[in-house]
N, CA and C of each residue as an Amber inpcrd file, in Angstrom:
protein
   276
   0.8170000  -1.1800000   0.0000000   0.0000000   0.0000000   0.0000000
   0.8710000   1.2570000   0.0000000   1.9350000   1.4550000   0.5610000
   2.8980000   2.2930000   0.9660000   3.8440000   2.8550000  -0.1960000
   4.2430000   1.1820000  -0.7330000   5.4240000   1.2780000  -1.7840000
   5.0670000   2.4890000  -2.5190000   3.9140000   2.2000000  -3.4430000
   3.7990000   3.3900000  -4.5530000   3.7980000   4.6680000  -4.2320000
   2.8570000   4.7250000  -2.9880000   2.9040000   6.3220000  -2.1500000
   4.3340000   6.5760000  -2.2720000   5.3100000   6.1220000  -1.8480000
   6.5640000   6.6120000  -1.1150000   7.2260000   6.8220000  -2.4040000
   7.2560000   6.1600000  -3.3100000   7.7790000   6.7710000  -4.3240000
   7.6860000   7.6800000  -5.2740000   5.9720000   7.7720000  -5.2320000
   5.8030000   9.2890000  -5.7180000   6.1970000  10.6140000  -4.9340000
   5.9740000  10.3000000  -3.5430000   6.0060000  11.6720000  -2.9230000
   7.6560000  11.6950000  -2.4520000   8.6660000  10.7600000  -2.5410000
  10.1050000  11.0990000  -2.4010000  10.3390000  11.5120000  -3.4770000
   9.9460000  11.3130000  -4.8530000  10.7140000  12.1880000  -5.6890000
   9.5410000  13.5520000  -6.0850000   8.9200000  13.8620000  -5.3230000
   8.2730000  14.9160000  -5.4340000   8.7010000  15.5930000  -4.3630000
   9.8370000  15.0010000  -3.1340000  10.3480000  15.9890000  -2.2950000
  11.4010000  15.4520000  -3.0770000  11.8540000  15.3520000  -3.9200000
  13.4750000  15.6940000  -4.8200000  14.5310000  14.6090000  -4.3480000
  13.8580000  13.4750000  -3.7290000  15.2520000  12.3860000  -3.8100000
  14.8040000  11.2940000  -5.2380000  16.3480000  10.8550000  -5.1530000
  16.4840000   9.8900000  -6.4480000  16.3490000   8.7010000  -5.9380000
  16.9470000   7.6040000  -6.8840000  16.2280000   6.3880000  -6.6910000
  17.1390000   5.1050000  -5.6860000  18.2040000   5.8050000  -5.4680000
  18.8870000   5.5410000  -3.9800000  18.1770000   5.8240000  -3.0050000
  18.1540000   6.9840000  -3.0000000  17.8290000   7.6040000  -1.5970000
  15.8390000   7.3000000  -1.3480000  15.4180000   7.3060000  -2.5330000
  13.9630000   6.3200000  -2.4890000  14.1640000   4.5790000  -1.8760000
  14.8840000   4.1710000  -1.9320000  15.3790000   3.0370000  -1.5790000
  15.4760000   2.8100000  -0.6150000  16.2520000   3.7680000   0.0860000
  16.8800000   3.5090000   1.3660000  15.9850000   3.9190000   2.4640000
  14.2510000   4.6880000   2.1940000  13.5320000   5.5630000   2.6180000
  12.4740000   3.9360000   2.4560000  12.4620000   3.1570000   1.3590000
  11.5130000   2.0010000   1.5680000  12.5200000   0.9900000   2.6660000
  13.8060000   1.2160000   2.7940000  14.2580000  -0.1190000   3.6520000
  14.0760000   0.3350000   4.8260000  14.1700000   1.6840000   5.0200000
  13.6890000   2.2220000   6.7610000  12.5580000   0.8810000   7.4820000
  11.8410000   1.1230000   7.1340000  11.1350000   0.4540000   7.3670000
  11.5280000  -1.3140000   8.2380000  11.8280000  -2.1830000   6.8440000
  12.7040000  -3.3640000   7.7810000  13.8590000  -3.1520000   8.8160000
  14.4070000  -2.1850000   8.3730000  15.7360000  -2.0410000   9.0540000
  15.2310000  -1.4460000  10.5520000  14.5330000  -0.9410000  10.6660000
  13.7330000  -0.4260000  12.0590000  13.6730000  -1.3760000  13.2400000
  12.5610000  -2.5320000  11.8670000  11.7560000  -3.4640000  12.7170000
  12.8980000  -4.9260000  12.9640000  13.8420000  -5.0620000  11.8420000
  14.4720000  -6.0050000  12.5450000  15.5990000  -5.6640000  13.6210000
  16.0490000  -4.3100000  13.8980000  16.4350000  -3.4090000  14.8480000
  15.9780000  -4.0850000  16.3460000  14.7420000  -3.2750000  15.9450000
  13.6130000  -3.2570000  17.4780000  12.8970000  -4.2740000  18.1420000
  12.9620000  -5.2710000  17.2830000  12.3870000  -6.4960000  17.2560000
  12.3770000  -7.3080000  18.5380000  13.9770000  -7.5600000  18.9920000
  14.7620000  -8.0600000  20.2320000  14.3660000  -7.1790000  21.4390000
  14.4030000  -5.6280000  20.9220000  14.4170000  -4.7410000  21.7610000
  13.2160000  -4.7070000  22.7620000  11.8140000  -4.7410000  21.6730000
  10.6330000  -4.6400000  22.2050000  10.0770000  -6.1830000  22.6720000
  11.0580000  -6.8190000  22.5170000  10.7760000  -8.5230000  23.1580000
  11.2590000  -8.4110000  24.4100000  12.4100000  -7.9360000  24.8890000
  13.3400000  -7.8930000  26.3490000  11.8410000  -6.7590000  27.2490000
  11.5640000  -5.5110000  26.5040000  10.5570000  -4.6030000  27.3990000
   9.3880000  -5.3060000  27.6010000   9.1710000  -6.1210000  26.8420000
   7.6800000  -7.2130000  26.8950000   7.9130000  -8.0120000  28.2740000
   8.5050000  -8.2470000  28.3170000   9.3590000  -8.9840000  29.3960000
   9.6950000  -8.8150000  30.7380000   9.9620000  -7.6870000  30.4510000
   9.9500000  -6.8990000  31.5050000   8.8680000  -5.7560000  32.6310000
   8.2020000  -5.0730000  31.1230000   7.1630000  -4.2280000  31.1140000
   5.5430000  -4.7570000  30.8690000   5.9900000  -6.3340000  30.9910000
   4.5290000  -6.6060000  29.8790000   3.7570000  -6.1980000  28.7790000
   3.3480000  -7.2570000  28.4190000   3.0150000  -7.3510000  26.6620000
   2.2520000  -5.8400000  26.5230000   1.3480000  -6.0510000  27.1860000
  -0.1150000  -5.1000000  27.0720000   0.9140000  -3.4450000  27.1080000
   1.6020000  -3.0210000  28.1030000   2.1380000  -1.6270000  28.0850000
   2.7410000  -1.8230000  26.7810000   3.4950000  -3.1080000  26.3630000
   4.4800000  -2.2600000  24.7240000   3.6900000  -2.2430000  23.9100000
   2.4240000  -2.8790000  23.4510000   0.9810000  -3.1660000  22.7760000
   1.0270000  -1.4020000  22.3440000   0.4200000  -1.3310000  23.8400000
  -0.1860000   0.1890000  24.0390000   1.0170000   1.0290000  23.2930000
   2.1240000   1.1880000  23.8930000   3.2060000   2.7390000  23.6540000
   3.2210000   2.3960000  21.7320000   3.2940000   0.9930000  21.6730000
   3.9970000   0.7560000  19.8150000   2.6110000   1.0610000  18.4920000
   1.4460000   1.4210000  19.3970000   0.0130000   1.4320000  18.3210000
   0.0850000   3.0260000  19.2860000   0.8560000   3.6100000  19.9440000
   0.7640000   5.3730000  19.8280000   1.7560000   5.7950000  18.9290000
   2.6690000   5.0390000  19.0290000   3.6340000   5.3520000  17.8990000
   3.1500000   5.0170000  16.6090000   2.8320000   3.9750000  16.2820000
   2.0980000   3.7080000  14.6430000   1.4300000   4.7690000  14.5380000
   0.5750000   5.4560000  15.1970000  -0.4490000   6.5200000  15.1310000
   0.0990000   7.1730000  14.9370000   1.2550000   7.8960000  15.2730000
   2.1140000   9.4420000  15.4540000   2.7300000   9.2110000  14.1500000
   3.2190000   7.9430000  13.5580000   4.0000000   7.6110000  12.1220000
   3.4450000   7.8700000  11.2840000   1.7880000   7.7930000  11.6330000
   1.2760000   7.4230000  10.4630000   0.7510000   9.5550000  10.1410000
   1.2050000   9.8930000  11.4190000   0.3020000  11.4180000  11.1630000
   1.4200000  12.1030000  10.4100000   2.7350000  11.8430000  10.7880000
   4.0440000  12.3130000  10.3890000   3.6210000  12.2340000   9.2940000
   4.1880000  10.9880000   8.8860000   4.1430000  10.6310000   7.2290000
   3.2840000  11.4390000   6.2450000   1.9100000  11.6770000   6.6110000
   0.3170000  12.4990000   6.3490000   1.0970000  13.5010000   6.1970000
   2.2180000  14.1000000   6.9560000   2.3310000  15.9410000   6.8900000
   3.7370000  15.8920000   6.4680000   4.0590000  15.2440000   6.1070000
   5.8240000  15.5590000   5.6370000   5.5140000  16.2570000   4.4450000
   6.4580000  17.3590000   4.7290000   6.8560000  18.4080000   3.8290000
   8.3210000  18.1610000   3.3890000   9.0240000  17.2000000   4.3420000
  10.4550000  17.5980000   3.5900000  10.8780000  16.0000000   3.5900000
  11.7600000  15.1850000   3.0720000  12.3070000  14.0660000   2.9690000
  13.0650000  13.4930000   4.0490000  13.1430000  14.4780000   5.0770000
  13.3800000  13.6460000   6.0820000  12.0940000  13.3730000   7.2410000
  11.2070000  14.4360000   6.9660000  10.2260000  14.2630000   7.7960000
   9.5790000  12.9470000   7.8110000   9.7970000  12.2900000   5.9620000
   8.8940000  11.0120000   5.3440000   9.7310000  10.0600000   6.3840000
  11.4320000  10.0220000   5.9430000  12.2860000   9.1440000   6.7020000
  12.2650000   8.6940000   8.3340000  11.8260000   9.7820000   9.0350000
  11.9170000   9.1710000  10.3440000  10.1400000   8.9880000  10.9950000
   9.4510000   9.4570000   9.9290000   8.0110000   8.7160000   9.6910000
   7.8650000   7.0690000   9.4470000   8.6750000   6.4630000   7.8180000
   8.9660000   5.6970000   8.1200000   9.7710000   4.6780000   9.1970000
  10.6330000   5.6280000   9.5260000  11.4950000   5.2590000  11.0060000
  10.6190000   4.2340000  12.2810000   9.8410000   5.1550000  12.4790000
   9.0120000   5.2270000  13.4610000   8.0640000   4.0570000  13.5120000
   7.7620000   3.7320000  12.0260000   6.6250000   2.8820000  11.7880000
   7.2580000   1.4700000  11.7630000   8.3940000   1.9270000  11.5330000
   9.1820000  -0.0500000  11.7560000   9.5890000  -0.1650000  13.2090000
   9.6230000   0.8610000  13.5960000   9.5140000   0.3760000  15.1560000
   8.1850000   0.0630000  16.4320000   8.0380000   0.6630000  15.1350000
   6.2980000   0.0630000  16.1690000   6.1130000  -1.1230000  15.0400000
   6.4070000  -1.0760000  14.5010000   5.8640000  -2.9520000  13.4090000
   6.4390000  -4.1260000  14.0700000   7.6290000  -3.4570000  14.6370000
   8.7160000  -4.9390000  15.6180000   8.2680000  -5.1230000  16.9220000
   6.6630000  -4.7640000  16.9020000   5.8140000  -5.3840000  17.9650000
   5.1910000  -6.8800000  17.8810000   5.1950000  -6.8180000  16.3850000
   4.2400000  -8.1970000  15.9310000   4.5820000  -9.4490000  16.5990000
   5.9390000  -9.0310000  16.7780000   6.6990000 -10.6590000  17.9060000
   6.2890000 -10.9450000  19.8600000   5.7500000  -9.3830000  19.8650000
   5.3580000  -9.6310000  21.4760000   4.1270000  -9.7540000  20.6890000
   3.2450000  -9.0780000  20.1470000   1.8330000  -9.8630000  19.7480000
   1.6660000 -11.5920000  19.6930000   2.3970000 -11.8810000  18.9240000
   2.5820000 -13.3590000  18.8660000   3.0990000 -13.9990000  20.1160000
């Protein structure tokens, strides 16, 4: 759903097809990052609190992303959203 968005509107904020690239890998690179991370706080903090903080963050990613004006605003939009995606493992 994302892919096509992101590539129209990165080169409509003026990056090329590297830097479009590296703006779609945000994303995995986040979540296989955070993945471990938000498994140890599950753990610690229980499931239900990282549930909660990682679907306020999807929310806040998803408003970012909605208002980026500049190419990095998109980037740590996407940022954001692979770190709340590397919840799916305390879900499970």
């Amino acid at each position: 759903m994302f892919i096509p968005d992101i590539q129209l509107r990165a080169k409509s904020l003026g990056a090329q097809g590297t830097m479009i690239g590296a703006t779609i890998a945000m994303y995995s690179l986040f979540q296989l990052i955070f993945a471990p991370i938000l498994g140890r706080l599950s753990d610690s903090h229980g499931r239900r609190y990282v549930l909660l903080i990682t679907t306020l963050v999807e929310a806040a990613s998803y408003v970012l992303y909605a208002h980026a004006t500049n190419l990095w605003m998109m980037i740590v939009a996407r940022a954001l959203l692979g770190i709340a995606a590397a919840s799916i493992g305390v879900a499970f």
